[in-house]
PDB file of C-alpha atoms and ligand atoms in Angstrom:
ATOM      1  CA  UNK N  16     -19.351  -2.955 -11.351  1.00  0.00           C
ATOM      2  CA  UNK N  17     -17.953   1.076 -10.594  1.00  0.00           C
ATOM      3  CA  UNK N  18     -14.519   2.004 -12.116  1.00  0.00           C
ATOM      4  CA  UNK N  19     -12.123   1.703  -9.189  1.00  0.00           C
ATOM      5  CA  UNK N  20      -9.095   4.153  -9.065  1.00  0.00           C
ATOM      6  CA  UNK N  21      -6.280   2.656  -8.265  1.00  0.00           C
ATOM      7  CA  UNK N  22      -2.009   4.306  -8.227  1.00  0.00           C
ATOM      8  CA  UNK N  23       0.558   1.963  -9.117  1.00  0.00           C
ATOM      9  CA  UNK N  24       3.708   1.813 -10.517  1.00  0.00           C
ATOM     10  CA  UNK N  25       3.968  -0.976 -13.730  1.00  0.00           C
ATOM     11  CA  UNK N  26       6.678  -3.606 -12.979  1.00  0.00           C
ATOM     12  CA  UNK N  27       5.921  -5.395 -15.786  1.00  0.00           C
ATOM     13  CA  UNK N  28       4.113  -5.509 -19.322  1.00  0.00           C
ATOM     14  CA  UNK N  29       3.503  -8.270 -21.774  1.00  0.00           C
ATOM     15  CA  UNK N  30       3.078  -8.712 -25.219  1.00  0.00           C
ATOM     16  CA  UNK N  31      -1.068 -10.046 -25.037  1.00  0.00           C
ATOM     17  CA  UNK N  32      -2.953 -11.174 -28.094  1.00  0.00           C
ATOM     18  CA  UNK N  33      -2.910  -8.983 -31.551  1.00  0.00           C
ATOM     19  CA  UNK N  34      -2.186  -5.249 -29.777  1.00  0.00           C
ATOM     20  CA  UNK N  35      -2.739  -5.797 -25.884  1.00  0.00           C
ATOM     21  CA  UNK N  36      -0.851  -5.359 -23.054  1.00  0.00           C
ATOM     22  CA  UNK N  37      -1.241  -6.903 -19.815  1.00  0.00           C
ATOM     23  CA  UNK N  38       0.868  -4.802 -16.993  1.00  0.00           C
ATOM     24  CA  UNK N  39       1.851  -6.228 -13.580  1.00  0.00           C
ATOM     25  CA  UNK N  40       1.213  -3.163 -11.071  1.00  0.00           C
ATOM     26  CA  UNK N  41       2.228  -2.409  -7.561  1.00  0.00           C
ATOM     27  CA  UNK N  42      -1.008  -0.435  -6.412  1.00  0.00           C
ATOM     28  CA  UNK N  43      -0.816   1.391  -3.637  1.00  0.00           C
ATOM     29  CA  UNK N  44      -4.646   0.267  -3.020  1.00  0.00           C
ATOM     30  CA  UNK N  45      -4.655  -3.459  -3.984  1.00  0.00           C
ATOM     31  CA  UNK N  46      -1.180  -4.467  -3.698  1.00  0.00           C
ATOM     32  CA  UNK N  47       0.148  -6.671  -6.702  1.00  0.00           C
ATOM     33  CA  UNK N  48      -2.781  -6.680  -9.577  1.00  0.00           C
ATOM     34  CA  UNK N  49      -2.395  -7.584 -13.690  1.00  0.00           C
ATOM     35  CA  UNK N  50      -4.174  -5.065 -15.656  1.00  0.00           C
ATOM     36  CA  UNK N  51      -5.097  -5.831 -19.408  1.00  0.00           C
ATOM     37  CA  UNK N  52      -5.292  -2.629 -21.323  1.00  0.00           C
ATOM     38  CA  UNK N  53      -6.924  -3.455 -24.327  1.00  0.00           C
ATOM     39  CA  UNK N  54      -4.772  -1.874 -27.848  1.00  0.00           C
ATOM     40  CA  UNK N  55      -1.976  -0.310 -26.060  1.00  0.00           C
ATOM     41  CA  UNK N  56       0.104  -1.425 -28.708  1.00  0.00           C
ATOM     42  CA  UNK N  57      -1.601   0.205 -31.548  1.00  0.00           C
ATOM     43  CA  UNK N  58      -0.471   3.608 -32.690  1.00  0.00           C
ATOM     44  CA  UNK N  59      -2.216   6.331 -30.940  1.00  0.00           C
ATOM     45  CA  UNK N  60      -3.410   4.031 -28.169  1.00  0.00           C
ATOM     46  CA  UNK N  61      -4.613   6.505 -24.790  1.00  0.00           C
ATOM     47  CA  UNK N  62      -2.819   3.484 -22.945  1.00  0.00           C
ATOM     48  CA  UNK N  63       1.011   4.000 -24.573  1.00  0.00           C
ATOM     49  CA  UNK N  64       2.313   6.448 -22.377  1.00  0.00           C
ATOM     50  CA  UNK N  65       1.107   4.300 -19.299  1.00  0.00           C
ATOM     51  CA  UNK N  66       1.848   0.473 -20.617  1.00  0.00           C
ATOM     52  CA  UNK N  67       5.482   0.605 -19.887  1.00  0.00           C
ATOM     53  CA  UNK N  68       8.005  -0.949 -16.931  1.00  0.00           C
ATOM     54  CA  UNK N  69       8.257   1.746 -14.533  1.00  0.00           C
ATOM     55  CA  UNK N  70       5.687   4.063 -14.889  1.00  0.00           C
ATOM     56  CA  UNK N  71       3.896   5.432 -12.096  1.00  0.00           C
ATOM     57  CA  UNK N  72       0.720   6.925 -12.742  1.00  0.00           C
ATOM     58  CA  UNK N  73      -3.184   6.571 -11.672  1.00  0.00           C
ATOM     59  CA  UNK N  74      -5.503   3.838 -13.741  1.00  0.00           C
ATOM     60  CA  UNK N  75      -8.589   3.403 -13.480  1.00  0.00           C
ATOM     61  CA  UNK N  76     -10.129  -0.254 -13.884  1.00  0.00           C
ATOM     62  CA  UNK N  77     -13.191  -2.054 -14.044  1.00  0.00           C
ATOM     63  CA  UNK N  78     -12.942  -6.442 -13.156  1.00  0.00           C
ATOM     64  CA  UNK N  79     -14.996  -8.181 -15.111  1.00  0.00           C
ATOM     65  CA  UNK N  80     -15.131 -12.257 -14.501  1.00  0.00           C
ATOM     66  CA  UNK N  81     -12.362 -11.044 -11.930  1.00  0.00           C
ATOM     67  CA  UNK N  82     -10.036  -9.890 -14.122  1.00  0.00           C
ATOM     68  CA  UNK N  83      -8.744  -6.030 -14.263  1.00  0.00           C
ATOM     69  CA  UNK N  84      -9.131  -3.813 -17.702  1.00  0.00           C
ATOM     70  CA  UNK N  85      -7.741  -0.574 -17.859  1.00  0.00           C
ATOM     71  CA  UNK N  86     -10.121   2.275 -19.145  1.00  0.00           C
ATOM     72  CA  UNK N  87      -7.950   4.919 -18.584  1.00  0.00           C
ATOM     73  CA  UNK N  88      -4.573   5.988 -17.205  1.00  0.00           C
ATOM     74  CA  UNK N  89      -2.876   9.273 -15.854  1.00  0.00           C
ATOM     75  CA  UNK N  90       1.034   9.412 -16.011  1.00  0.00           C
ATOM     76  CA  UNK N  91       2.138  11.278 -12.939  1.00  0.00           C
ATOM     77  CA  UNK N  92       6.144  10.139 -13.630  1.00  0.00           C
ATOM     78  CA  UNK N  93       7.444   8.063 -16.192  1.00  0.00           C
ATOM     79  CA  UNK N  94      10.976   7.531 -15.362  1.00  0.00           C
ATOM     80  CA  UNK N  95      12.080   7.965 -19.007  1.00  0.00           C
ATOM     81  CA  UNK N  96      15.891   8.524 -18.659  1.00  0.00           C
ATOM     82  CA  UNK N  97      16.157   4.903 -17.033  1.00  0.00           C
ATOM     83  CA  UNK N  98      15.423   3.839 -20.424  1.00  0.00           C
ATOM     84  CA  UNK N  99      18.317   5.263 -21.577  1.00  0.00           C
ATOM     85  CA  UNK N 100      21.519   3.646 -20.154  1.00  0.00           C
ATOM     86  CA  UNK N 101      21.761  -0.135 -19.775  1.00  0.00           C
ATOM     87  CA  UNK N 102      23.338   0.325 -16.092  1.00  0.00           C
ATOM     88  CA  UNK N 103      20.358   1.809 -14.784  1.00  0.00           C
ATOM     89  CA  UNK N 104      17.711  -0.260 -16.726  1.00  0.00           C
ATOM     90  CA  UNK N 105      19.205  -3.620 -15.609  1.00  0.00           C
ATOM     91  CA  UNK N 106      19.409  -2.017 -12.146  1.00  0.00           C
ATOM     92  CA  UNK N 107      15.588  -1.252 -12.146  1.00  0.00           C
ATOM     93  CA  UNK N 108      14.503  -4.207 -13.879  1.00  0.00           C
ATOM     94  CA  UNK N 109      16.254  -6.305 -10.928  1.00  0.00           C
ATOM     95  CA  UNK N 110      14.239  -4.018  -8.363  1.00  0.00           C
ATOM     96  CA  UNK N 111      10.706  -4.276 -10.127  1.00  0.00           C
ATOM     97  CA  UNK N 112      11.342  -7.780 -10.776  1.00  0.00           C
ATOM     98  CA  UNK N 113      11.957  -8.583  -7.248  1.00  0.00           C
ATOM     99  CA  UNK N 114       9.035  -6.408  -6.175  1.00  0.00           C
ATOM    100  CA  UNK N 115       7.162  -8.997  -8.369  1.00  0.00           C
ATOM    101  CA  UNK N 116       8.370 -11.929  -6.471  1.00  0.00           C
ATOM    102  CA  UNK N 117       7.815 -10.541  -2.864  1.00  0.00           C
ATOM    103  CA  UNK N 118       4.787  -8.454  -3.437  1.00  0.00           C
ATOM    104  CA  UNK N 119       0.974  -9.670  -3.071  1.00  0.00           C
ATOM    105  CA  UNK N 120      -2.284  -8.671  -3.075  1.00  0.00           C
ATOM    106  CA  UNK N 121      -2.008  -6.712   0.206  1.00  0.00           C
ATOM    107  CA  UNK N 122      -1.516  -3.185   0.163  1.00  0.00           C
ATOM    108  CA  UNK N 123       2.183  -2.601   1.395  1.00  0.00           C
ATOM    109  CA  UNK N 124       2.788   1.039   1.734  1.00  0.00           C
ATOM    110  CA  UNK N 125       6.219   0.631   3.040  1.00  0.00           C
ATOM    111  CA  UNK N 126       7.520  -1.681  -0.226  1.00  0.00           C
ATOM    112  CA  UNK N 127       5.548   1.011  -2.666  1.00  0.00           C
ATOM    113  CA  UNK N 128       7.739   3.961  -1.202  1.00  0.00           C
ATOM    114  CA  UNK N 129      10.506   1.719  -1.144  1.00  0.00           C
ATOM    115  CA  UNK N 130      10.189   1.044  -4.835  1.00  0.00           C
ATOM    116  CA  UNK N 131       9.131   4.803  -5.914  1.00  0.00           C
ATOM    117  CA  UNK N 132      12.348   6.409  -3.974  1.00  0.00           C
ATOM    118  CA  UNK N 133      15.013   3.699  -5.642  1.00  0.00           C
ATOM    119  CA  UNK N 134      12.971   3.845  -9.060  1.00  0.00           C
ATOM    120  CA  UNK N 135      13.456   7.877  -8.412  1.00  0.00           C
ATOM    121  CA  UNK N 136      16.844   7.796  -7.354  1.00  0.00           C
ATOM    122  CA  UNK N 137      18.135   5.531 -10.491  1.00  0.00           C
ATOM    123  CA  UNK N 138      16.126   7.684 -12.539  1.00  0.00           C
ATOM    124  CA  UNK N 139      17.506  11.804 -11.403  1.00  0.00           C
ATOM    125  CA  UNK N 140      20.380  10.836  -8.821  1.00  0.00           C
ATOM    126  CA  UNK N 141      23.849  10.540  -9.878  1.00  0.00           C
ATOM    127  CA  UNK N 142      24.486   7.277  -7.810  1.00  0.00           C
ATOM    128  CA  UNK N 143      25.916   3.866  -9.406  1.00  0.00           C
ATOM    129  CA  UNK N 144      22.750   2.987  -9.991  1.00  0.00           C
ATOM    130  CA  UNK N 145      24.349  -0.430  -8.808  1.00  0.00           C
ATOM    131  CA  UNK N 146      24.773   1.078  -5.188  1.00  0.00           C
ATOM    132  CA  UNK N 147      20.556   1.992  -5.450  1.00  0.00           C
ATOM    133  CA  UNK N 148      19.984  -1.561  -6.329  1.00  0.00           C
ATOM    134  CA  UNK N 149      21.413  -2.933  -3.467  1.00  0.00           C
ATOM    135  CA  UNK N 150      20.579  -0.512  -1.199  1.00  0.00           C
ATOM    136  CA  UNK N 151      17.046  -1.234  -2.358  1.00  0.00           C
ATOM    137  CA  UNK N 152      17.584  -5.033  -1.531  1.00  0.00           C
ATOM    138  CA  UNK N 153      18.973  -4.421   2.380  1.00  0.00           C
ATOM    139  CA  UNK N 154      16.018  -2.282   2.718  1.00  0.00           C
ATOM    140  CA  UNK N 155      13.553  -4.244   1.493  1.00  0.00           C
ATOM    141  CA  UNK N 156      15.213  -7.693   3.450  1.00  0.00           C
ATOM    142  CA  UNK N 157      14.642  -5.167   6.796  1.00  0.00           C
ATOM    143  CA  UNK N 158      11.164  -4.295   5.535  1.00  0.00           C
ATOM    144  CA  UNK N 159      10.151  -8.499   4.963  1.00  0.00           C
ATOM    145  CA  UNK N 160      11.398  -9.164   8.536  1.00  0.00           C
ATOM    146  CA  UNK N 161      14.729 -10.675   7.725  1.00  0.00           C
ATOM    147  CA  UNK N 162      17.336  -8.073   8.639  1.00  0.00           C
ATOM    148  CA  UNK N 163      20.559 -10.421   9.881  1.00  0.00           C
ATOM    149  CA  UNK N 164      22.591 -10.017  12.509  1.00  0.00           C
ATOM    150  CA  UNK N 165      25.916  -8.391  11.176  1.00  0.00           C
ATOM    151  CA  UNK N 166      27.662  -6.555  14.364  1.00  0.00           C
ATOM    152  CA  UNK N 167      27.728 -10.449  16.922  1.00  0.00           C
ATOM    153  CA  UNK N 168      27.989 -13.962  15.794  1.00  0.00           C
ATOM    154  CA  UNK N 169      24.626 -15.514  15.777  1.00  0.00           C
ATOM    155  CA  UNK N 170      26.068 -18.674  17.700  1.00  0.00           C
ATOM    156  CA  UNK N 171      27.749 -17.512  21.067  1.00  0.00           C
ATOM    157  CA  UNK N 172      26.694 -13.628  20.326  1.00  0.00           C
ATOM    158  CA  UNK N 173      30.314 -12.653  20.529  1.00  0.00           C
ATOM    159  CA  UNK N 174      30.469  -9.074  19.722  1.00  0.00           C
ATOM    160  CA  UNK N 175      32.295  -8.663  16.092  1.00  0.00           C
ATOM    161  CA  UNK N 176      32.364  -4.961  15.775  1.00  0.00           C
ATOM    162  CA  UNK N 177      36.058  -4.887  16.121  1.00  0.00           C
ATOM    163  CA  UNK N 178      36.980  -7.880  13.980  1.00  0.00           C
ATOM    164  CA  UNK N 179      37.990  -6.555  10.394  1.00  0.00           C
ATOM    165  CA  UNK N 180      37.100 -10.313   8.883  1.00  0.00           C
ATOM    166  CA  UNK N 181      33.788 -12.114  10.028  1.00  0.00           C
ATOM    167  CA  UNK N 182      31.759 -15.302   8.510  1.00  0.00           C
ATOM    168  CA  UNK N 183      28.049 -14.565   7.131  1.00  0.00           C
ATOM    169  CA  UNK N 184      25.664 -17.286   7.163  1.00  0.00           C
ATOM    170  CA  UNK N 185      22.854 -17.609   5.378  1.00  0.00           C
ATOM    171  CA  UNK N 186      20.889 -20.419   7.382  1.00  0.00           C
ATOM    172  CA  UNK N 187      22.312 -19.277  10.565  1.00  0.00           C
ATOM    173  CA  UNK N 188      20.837 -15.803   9.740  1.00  0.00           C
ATOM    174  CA  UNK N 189      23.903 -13.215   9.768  1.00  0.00           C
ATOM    175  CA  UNK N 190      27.147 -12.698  11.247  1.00  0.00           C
ATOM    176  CA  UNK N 191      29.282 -15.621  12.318  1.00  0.00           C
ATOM    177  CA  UNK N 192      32.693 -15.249  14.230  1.00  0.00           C
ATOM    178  CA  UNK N 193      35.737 -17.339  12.873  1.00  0.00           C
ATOM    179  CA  UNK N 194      35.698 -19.692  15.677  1.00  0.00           C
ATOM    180  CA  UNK N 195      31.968 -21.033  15.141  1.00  0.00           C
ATOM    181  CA  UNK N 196      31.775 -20.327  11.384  1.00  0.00           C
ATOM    182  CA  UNK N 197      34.966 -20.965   9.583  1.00  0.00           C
ATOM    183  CA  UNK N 198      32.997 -23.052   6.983  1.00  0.00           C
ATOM    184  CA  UNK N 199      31.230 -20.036   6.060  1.00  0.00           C
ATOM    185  CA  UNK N 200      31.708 -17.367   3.645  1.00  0.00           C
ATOM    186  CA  UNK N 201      33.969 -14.570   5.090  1.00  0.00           C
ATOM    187  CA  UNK N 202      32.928 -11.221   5.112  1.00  0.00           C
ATOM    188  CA  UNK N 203      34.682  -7.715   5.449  1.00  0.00           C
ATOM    189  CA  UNK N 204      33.496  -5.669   8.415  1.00  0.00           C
ATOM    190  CA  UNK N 205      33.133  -2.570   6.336  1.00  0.00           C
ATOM    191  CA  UNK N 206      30.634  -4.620   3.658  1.00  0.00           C
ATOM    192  CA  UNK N 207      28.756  -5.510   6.567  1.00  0.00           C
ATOM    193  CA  UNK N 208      28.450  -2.273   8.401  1.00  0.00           C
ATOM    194  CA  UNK N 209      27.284  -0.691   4.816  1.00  0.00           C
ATOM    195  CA  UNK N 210      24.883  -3.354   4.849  1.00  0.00           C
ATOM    196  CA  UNK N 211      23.294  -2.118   8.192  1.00  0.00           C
ATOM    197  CA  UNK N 212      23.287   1.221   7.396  1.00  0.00           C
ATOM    198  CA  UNK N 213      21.543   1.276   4.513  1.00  0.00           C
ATOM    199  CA  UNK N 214      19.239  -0.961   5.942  1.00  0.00           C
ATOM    200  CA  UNK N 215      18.676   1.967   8.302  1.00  0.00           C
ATOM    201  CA  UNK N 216      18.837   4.690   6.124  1.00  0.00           C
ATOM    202  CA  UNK N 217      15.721   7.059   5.545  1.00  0.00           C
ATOM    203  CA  UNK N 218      14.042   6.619   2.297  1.00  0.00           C
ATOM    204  CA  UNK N 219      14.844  10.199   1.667  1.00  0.00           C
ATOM    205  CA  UNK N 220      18.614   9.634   1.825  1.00  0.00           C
ATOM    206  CA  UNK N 221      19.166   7.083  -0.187  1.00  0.00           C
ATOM    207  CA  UNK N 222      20.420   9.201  -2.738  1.00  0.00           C
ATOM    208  CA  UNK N 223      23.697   9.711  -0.771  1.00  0.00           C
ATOM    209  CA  UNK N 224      24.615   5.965  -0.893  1.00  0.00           C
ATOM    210  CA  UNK N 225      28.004   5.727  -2.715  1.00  0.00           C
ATOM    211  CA  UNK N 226      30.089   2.103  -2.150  1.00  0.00           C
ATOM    212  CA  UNK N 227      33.546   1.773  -2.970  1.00  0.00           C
ATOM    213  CA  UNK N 228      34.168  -0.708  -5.846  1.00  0.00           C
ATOM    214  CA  UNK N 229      35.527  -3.398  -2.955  1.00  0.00           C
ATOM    215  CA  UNK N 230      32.209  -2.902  -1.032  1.00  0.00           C
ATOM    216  CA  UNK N 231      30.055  -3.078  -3.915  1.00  0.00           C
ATOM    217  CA  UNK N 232      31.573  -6.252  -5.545  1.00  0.00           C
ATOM    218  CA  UNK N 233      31.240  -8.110  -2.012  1.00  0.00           C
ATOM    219  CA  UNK N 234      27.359  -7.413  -1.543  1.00  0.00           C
ATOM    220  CA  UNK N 235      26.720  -7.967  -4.805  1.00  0.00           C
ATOM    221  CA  UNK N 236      27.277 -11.726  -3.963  1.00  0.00           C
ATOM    222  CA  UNK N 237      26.438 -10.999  -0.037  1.00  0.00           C
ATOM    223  CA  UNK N 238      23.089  -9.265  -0.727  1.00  0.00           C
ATOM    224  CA  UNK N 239      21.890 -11.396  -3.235  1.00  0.00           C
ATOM    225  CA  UNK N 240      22.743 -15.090  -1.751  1.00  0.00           C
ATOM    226  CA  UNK N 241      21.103 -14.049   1.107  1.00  0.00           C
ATOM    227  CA  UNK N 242      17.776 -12.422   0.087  1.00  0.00           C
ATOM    228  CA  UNK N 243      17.908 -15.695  -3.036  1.00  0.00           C
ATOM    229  CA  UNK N 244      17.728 -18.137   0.491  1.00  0.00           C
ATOM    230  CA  UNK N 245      15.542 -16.321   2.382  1.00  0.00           C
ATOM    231  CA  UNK N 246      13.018 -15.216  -0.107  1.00  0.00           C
ATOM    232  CA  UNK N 247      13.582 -19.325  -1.946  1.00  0.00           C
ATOM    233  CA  UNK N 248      13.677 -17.544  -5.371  1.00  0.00           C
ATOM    234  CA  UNK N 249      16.303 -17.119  -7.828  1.00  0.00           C
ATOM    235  CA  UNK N 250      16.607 -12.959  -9.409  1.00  0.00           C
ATOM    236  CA  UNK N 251      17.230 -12.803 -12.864  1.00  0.00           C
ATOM    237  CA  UNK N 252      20.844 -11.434 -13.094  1.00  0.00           C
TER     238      UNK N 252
HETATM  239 ZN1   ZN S  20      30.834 -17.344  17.597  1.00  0.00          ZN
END
């Protein structure tokens, strides 16, 4: 079978047998693949530089028996300063490890960008690299078709814009007024108006997103309920 070239960014590599490496890759081409490249833990191994989390480069591959070898990689960014403060490496380990979870084997332009901007942004911006991380998450819960209401209750469509105190539910998909909802977990209007505009927000802007501690704290727990119910998986916090 022909070498296919394929660009992907590695959300994942594992330890494999005496000195390889299997990757996890978002392709732009093929969507989620594993890649084995064969010694890229030996010294002097052509597949170091590429065999890390985070790296976005060009492979290409040959499938044998239906499974993916690497025969030889390009770096085109490697992201290294995310490596070097623990804020922004558990920040992008959150995002590539969700991008595991969601992705599969179709090609998804939208999540790759999505994951190459926030990846960028942690890497060169001077954001919380927090604030990136869940900005990444609204996005990407817009981008899997589960954007929630957040500005009317989902029961009697009430408009909440002016209410500084609202419900969110999970099951009921958003916003919930008091009346309907007072089971629910309250939410601050300002939380949930950052939450729709960063849902909105161009890819290229991201880099302005800045959250007060408050507003931060309160998605944090929002954000990641949410996207843990609809998605039915647990991130690794
Ligand atoms: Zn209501």
């Amino acid at each position: 079978m022909p070498n296919d070239v394929l660009n992907g960014i590695v959300l994942r590599s594992t330890d494999y047998r005496e000195s390889d490496r299997i990757l996890n890759v978002l392709t732009k081409e093929r969507g989620l693949v594993a890649v084995t490249a064969r010694g890229a833990r030996k010294p002097n191994s052509k597949h170091a530089a590429f065999a890390s989390p985070f790296t976005y480069g060009e492979m290409e591959v040959n499938e044998r028996l239906g499974k993916l070898q690497l025969s030889s990689s390009t770096v085109f960014e490697s992201f290294y300063s995310i490596r070097e403060s623990y804020e922004q490496l558990l920040s992008a380990s959150r995002i590539t490890s969700i991008c595991e979870r969601v992705a599969d084997s179709d090609p998804n332009d939208a999540l790759f960008l999505l994951l190459y901007h926030s990846l960028s942004v942690i890497s060169y911006g001077e954001n919380d690299p927090k604030d990136i991380e869940l900005c990444f998450l609204a996005k990407l819960l817009k981008l899997e078709g589960f954007a929630p209401a957040l500005t009317y209750c989902v029961k009697c469509g009430a408009d909440l814009r002016r209410n500084k105190e609202v419900r969110f539910s999970n099951s009921m998909g958003g916003s919930v007024c008091e009346r309907c909802g007072s089971a629910f977990v309250s939410a601050s209007a300002v939380a949930l108006e950052a939450f729709r505009r960063m849902m909105l927000l161009d890819l290229n802007d991201i880099r302005r997103v800045k959250l007060p501690e408050q507003v931060r704290k309160e998605l944090d727990s929002l954000l990641y309920n949410y996207a843990e119910y609809v998605f039915e998986f647990t991130v690794r916090k």
